[in-house]
PDB file of N, CA and C in Angstrom:
ATOM      1  N   UNK A   1      -0.646  82.877 -64.734  1.00 74.00           N
ATOM      2  CA  UNK A   1       0.018  81.695 -64.112  1.00 74.00           C
ATOM      3  C   UNK A   1       0.091  81.727 -62.723  1.00 74.00           C
ATOM      4  N   UNK A   2       0.807  82.760 -62.003  1.00 94.00           N
ATOM      5  CA  UNK A   2       1.173  82.679 -60.864  1.00 94.00           C
ATOM      6  C   UNK A   2      -0.297  82.848 -60.302  1.00 94.00           C
ATOM      7  N   UNK A   3      -1.213  83.637 -60.542  1.00 94.00           N
ATOM      8  CA  UNK A   3      -2.398  83.642 -59.860  1.00 94.00           C
ATOM      9  C   UNK A   3      -2.967  82.147 -59.888  1.00 94.00           C
ATOM     10  N   UNK A   4      -3.222  81.361 -60.420  1.00 95.00           N
ATOM     11  CA  UNK A   4      -3.490  79.915 -60.095  1.00 95.00           C
ATOM     12  C   UNK A   4      -2.919  79.417 -59.494  1.00 95.00           C
ATOM     13  N   UNK A   5      -1.468  79.494 -59.414  1.00 96.00           N
ATOM     14  CA  UNK A   5      -0.782  78.502 -58.596  1.00 96.00           C
ATOM     15  C   UNK A   5      -1.103  79.039 -57.108  1.00 96.00           C
ATOM     16  N   UNK A   6      -0.824  80.651 -57.228  1.00 96.00           N
ATOM     17  CA  UNK A   6      -1.274  80.932 -55.585  1.00 96.00           C
ATOM     18  C   UNK A   6      -2.277  80.525 -55.162  1.00 96.00           C
ATOM     19  N   UNK A   7      -3.757  80.152 -55.788  1.00 94.00           N
ATOM     20  CA  UNK A   7      -4.692  79.723 -55.426  1.00 94.00           C
ATOM     21  C   UNK A   7      -4.709  78.326 -55.187  1.00 94.00           C
ATOM     22  N   UNK A   8      -3.558  77.707 -55.386  1.00 96.00           N
ATOM     23  CA  UNK A   8      -3.630  75.973 -55.375  1.00 96.00           C
ATOM     24  C   UNK A   8      -2.906  76.062 -54.296  1.00 96.00           C
ATOM     25  N   UNK A   9      -1.951  76.863 -53.918  1.00 97.00           N
ATOM     26  CA  UNK A   9      -1.464  76.964 -52.522  1.00 97.00           C
ATOM     27  C   UNK A   9      -2.113  77.261 -51.662  1.00 97.00           C
ATOM     28  N   UNK A  10      -2.889  78.225 -51.665  1.00 96.00           N
ATOM     29  CA  UNK A  10      -3.914  78.645 -50.191  1.00 96.00           C
ATOM     30  C   UNK A  10      -4.747  77.633 -50.226  1.00 96.00           C
ATOM     31  N   UNK A  11      -5.078  76.935 -51.181  1.00 96.00           N
ATOM     32  CA  UNK A  11      -6.399  75.893 -51.020  1.00 96.00           C
ATOM     33  C   UNK A  11      -5.700  74.622 -50.360  1.00 96.00           C
ATOM     34  N   UNK A  12      -4.632  74.464 -51.066  1.00 97.00           N
ATOM     35  CA  UNK A  12      -3.701  73.226 -49.808  1.00 97.00           C
ATOM     36  C   UNK A  12      -3.600  73.496 -48.622  1.00 97.00           C
ATOM     37  N   UNK A  13      -3.152  74.473 -48.525  1.00 97.00           N
ATOM     38  CA  UNK A  13      -3.092  75.076 -46.977  1.00 97.00           C
ATOM     39  C   UNK A  13      -3.757  74.671 -46.195  1.00 97.00           C
ATOM     40  N   UNK A  14      -5.013  75.499 -46.474  1.00 96.00           N
ATOM     41  CA  UNK A  14      -6.460  75.468 -45.772  1.00 96.00           C
ATOM     42  C   UNK A  14      -6.499  73.724 -45.780  1.00 96.00           C
ATOM     43  N   UNK A  15      -6.847  73.180 -46.402  1.00 97.00           N
ATOM     44  CA  UNK A  15      -6.432  71.483 -46.258  1.00 97.00           C
ATOM     45  C   UNK A  15      -6.084  71.266 -45.217  1.00 97.00           C
ATOM     46  N   UNK A  16      -4.810  71.254 -45.570  1.00 97.00           N
ATOM     47  CA  UNK A  16      -3.788  70.596 -44.400  1.00 97.00           C
ATOM     48  C   UNK A  16      -3.706  71.390 -42.580  1.00 97.00           C
ATOM     49  N   UNK A  17      -4.996  72.629 -43.052  1.00 94.00           N
ATOM     50  CA  UNK A  17      -5.092  73.312 -41.562  1.00 94.00           C
ATOM     51  C   UNK A  17      -3.931  74.178 -41.135  1.00 94.00           C
ATOM     52  N   UNK A  18      -3.105  74.686 -42.470  1.00 96.00           N
ATOM     53  CA  UNK A  18      -1.945  75.837 -42.126  1.00 96.00           C
ATOM     54  C   UNK A  18      -2.292  77.143 -42.441  1.00 96.00           C
ATOM     55  N   UNK A  19      -3.563  76.963 -42.831  1.00 96.00           N
ATOM     56  CA  UNK A  19      -4.065  78.807 -43.073  1.00 96.00           C
ATOM     57  C   UNK A  19      -5.280  78.505 -42.800  1.00 96.00           C
ATOM     58  N   UNK A  20      -6.085  79.966 -42.405  1.00 94.00           N
ATOM     59  CA  UNK A  20      -7.262  79.943 -42.471  1.00 94.00           C
ATOM     60  C   UNK A  20      -7.582  81.039 -43.531  1.00 94.00           C
ATOM     61  N   UNK A  21      -8.319  80.619 -44.114  1.00 93.00           N
ATOM     62  CA  UNK A  21      -8.959  81.810 -45.603  1.00 93.00           C
ATOM     63  C   UNK A  21      -9.954  81.768 -45.169  1.00 93.00           C
ATOM     64  N   UNK A  22     -10.086  83.138 -45.277  1.00 90.00           N
ATOM     65  CA  UNK A  22     -11.503  84.000 -44.876  1.00 90.00           C
ATOM     66  C   UNK A  22     -11.835  84.878 -46.219  1.00 90.00           C
ATOM     67  N   UNK A  23     -13.114  84.014 -46.676  1.00 86.00           N
ATOM     68  CA  UNK A  23     -13.293  84.667 -47.883  1.00 86.00           C
ATOM     69  C   UNK A  23     -15.224  85.004 -47.859  1.00 86.00           C
ATOM     70  N   UNK A  24     -15.350  85.581 -48.507  1.00 86.00           N
ATOM     71  CA  UNK A  24     -17.243  86.080 -48.966  1.00 86.00           C
ATOM     72  C   UNK A  24     -17.457  84.729 -48.892  1.00 86.00           C
ATOM     73  N   UNK A  25     -19.090  84.600 -48.219  1.00 84.00           N
ATOM     74  CA  UNK A  25     -19.567  83.501 -48.471  1.00 84.00           C
ATOM     75  C   UNK A  25     -20.548  83.497 -49.746  1.00 84.00           C
ATOM     76  N   UNK A  26     -20.609  84.704 -50.262  1.00 83.00           N
ATOM     77  CA  UNK A  26     -21.586  84.736 -51.291  1.00 83.00           C
ATOM     78  C   UNK A  26     -21.084  85.688 -52.572  1.00 83.00           C
ATOM     79  N   UNK A  27     -21.226  85.593 -53.925  1.00 85.00           N
ATOM     80  CA  UNK A  27     -20.674  86.322 -54.716  1.00 85.00           C
ATOM     81  C   UNK A  27     -20.934  87.807 -54.495  1.00 85.00           C
ATOM     82  N   UNK A  28     -19.973  88.831 -54.814  1.00 86.00           N
ATOM     83  CA  UNK A  28     -20.088  90.390 -54.628  1.00 86.00           C
ATOM     84  C   UNK A  28     -20.568  90.745 -55.691  1.00 86.00           C
ATOM     85  N   UNK A  29     -20.598  90.368 -56.693  1.00 85.00           N
ATOM     86  CA  UNK A  29     -21.170  91.095 -57.788  1.00 85.00           C
ATOM     87  C   UNK A  29     -20.799  92.495 -57.673  1.00 85.00           C
ATOM     88  N   UNK A  30     -19.233  93.089 -57.580  1.00 86.00           N
ATOM     89  CA  UNK A  30     -19.225  94.245 -57.635  1.00 86.00           C
ATOM     90  C   UNK A  30     -17.668  94.677 -58.342  1.00 86.00           C
ATOM     91  N   UNK A  31     -17.827  96.046 -58.809  1.00 84.00           N
ATOM     92  CA  UNK A  31     -16.895  96.152 -59.985  1.00 84.00           C
ATOM     93  C   UNK A  31     -15.644  96.894 -58.508  1.00 84.00           C
ATOM     94  N   UNK A  32     -14.605  96.746 -59.594  1.00 87.00           N
ATOM     95  CA  UNK A  32     -13.242  97.853 -59.122  1.00 87.00           C
ATOM     96  C   UNK A  32     -13.747  98.964 -58.722  1.00 87.00           C
ATOM     97  N   UNK A  33     -14.532  99.596 -59.518  1.00 90.00           N
ATOM     98  CA  UNK A  33     -14.550 100.932 -59.267  1.00 90.00           C
ATOM     99  C   UNK A  33     -16.032 101.226 -59.173  1.00 90.00           C
ATOM    100  N   UNK A  34     -16.528 100.691 -58.304  1.00 91.00           N
ATOM    101  CA  UNK A  34     -17.957 100.563 -57.698  1.00 91.00           C
ATOM    102  C   UNK A  34     -17.962 102.151 -57.216  1.00 91.00           C
ATOM    103  N   UNK A  35     -18.919 102.551 -57.329  1.00 92.00           N
ATOM    104  CA  UNK A  35     -19.066 104.223 -56.931  1.00 92.00           C
ATOM    105  C   UNK A  35     -20.455 104.376 -56.349  1.00 92.00           C
ATOM    106  N   UNK A  36     -21.362 103.490 -55.938  1.00 92.00           N
ATOM    107  CA  UNK A  36     -22.376 103.260 -55.213  1.00 92.00           C
ATOM    108  C   UNK A  36     -22.157 103.289 -53.723  1.00 92.00           C
ATOM    109  N   UNK A  37     -22.310 104.545 -52.987  1.00 93.00           N
ATOM    110  CA  UNK A  37     -22.310 104.305 -51.291  1.00 93.00           C
ATOM    111  C   UNK A  37     -22.753 103.116 -50.811  1.00 93.00           C
ATOM    112  N   UNK A  38     -24.449 103.350 -51.137  1.00 93.00           N
ATOM    113  CA  UNK A  38     -24.905 102.132 -50.121  1.00 93.00           C
ATOM    114  C   UNK A  38     -24.585 100.701 -50.627  1.00 93.00           C
ATOM    115  N   UNK A  39     -24.143 100.442 -51.678  1.00 91.00           N
ATOM    116  CA  UNK A  39     -23.736  98.908 -51.899  1.00 91.00           C
ATOM    117  C   UNK A  39     -22.244  98.951 -51.468  1.00 91.00           C
ATOM    118  N   UNK A  40     -21.505  99.969 -51.576  1.00 92.00           N
ATOM    119  CA  UNK A  40     -20.018  99.431 -50.811  1.00 92.00           C
ATOM    120  C   UNK A  40     -20.430  99.577 -49.134  1.00 92.00           C
ATOM    121  N   UNK A  41     -21.272  99.917 -48.924  1.00 94.00           N
ATOM    122  CA  UNK A  41     -21.666  99.828 -47.261  1.00 94.00           C
ATOM    123  C   UNK A  41     -21.890  98.510 -46.955  1.00 94.00           C
ATOM    124  N   UNK A  42     -22.665  97.995 -47.894  1.00 91.00           N
ATOM    125  CA  UNK A  42     -23.531  96.715 -47.747  1.00 91.00           C
ATOM    126  C   UNK A  42     -22.293  95.486 -47.891  1.00 91.00           C
ATOM    127  N   UNK A  43     -21.256  95.619 -48.800  1.00 91.00           N
ATOM    128  CA  UNK A  43     -20.544  94.698 -48.972  1.00 91.00           C
ATOM    129  C   UNK A  43     -19.421  94.496 -47.940  1.00 91.00           C
ATOM    130  N   UNK A  44     -19.173  95.969 -47.276  1.00 93.00           N
ATOM    131  CA  UNK A  44     -18.250  96.387 -46.208  1.00 93.00           C
ATOM    132  C   UNK A  44     -18.969  95.418 -45.116  1.00 93.00           C
ATOM    133  N   UNK A  45     -20.119  96.100 -44.706  1.00 93.00           N
ATOM    134  CA  UNK A  45     -20.907  94.710 -43.547  1.00 93.00           C
ATOM    135  C   UNK A  45     -21.060  93.945 -43.730  1.00 93.00           C
ATOM    136  N   UNK A  46     -20.919  92.898 -44.871  1.00 91.00           N
ATOM    137  CA  UNK A  46     -21.349  91.532 -45.228  1.00 91.00           C
ATOM    138  C   UNK A  46     -19.469  91.207 -45.190  1.00 91.00           C
ATOM    139  N   UNK A  47     -18.483  91.841 -45.222  1.00 91.00           N
ATOM    140  CA  UNK A  47     -17.290  91.162 -44.854  1.00 91.00           C
ATOM    141  C   UNK A  47     -17.011  91.212 -43.353  1.00 91.00           C
ATOM    142  N   UNK A  48     -17.514  92.731 -42.179  1.00 93.00           N
ATOM    143  CA  UNK A  48     -17.181  92.612 -41.245  1.00 93.00           C
ATOM    144  C   UNK A  48     -18.075  91.081 -40.464  1.00 93.00           C
ATOM    145  N   UNK A  49     -19.325  90.873 -40.657  1.00 92.00           N
ATOM    146  CA  UNK A  49     -19.893  90.056 -40.415  1.00 92.00           C
ATOM    147  C   UNK A  49     -19.598  88.669 -40.657  1.00 92.00           C
ATOM    148  N   UNK A  50     -18.957  88.658 -41.756  1.00 89.00           N
ATOM    149  CA  UNK A  50     -18.205  87.128 -42.155  1.00 89.00           C
ATOM    150  C   UNK A  50     -16.845  87.067 -41.166  1.00 89.00           C
ATOM    151  N   UNK A  51     -16.230  88.231 -40.958  1.00 90.00           N
ATOM    152  CA  UNK A  51     -15.294  87.943 -40.261  1.00 90.00           C
ATOM    153  C   UNK A  51     -15.108  88.046 -38.788  1.00 90.00           C
ATOM    154  N   UNK A  52     -16.434  88.434 -38.513  1.00 93.00           N
ATOM    155  CA  UNK A  52     -16.347  88.230 -37.054  1.00 93.00           C
ATOM    156  C   UNK A  52     -16.709  86.677 -36.693  1.00 93.00           C
ATOM    157  N   UNK A  53     -17.438  85.911 -37.866  1.00 92.00           N
ATOM    158  CA  UNK A  53     -17.937  84.353 -37.206  1.00 92.00           C
ATOM    159  C   UNK A  53     -16.594  83.810 -37.262  1.00 92.00           C
ATOM    160  N   UNK A  54     -15.335  84.118 -37.602  1.00 92.00           N
ATOM    161  CA  UNK A  54     -14.262  83.532 -38.013  1.00 92.00           C
ATOM    162  C   UNK A  54     -13.184  83.624 -36.563  1.00 92.00           C
ATOM    163  N   UNK A  55     -13.681  84.804 -35.581  1.00 93.00           N
ATOM    164  CA  UNK A  55     -13.032  84.859 -34.713  1.00 93.00           C
ATOM    165  C   UNK A  55     -12.516  83.749 -33.879  1.00 93.00           C
ATOM    166  N   UNK A  56     -13.474  82.984 -33.417  1.00 93.00           N
ATOM    167  CA  UNK A  56     -12.479  81.885 -32.410  1.00 93.00           C
ATOM    168  C   UNK A  56     -12.034  80.806 -33.301  1.00 93.00           C
ATOM    169  N   UNK A  57     -12.294  80.912 -34.529  1.00 92.00           N
ATOM    170  CA  UNK A  57     -11.272  79.758 -35.315  1.00 92.00           C
ATOM    171  C   UNK A  57     -10.234  80.387 -35.604  1.00 92.00           C
ATOM    172  N   UNK A  58      -9.899  81.472 -35.329  1.00 93.00           N
ATOM    173  CA  UNK A  58      -8.435  82.297 -36.134  1.00 93.00           C
ATOM    174  C   UNK A  58      -8.074  82.146 -34.196  1.00 93.00           C
ATOM    175  N   UNK A  59      -8.526  82.282 -33.022  1.00 94.00           N
ATOM    176  CA  UNK A  59      -8.172  82.219 -31.431  1.00 94.00           C
ATOM    177  C   UNK A  59      -7.422  81.293 -31.925  1.00 94.00           C
ATOM    178  N   UNK A  60      -8.236  79.722 -32.222  1.00 92.00           N
ATOM    179  CA  UNK A  60      -7.615  78.432 -31.785  1.00 92.00           C
ATOM    180  C   UNK A  60      -6.346  78.047 -32.755  1.00 92.00           C
ATOM    181  N   UNK A  61      -6.605  78.821 -33.909  1.00 93.00           N
ATOM    182  CA  UNK A  61      -5.612  78.451 -34.970  1.00 93.00           C
ATOM    183  C   UNK A  61      -4.276  79.033 -34.299  1.00 93.00           C
ATOM    184  N   UNK A  62      -4.031  80.379 -33.489  1.00 93.00           N
ATOM    185  CA  UNK A  62      -2.865  80.900 -32.997  1.00 93.00           C
ATOM    186  C   UNK A  62      -2.648  80.695 -31.738  1.00 93.00           C
ATOM    187  N   UNK A  63      -3.636  79.987 -31.088  1.00 93.00           N
ATOM    188  CA  UNK A  63      -3.581  79.669 -29.736  1.00 93.00           C
ATOM    189  C   UNK A  63      -3.782  80.140 -28.743  1.00 93.00           C
ATOM    190  N   UNK A  64      -4.741  80.962 -28.955  1.00 91.00           N
ATOM    191  CA  UNK A  64      -5.170  82.436 -27.921  1.00 91.00           C
ATOM    192  C   UNK A  64      -6.845  81.834 -27.480  1.00 91.00           C
ATOM    193  N   UNK A  65      -6.887  81.536 -26.217  1.00 74.00           N
ATOM    194  CA  UNK A  65      -7.764  81.322 -25.639  1.00 74.00           C
ATOM    195  C   UNK A  65      -9.327  82.286 -25.703  1.00 74.00           C
TER     196      UNK A  65
END
């Protein structure tokens, strides 16, 4: 119940441009207990790349040039 409320709030804040939400562009298809080091590294690198793409947007959001 709280989870869905939280998702709704996050979506609302994002639409109002009061929050930046950084999420994977594609489904990760990874479990909580993933043990495959190669797969974990792939997911990490995907997240890093996605995060880097947000840098300019984050700087603008917090008022840093």
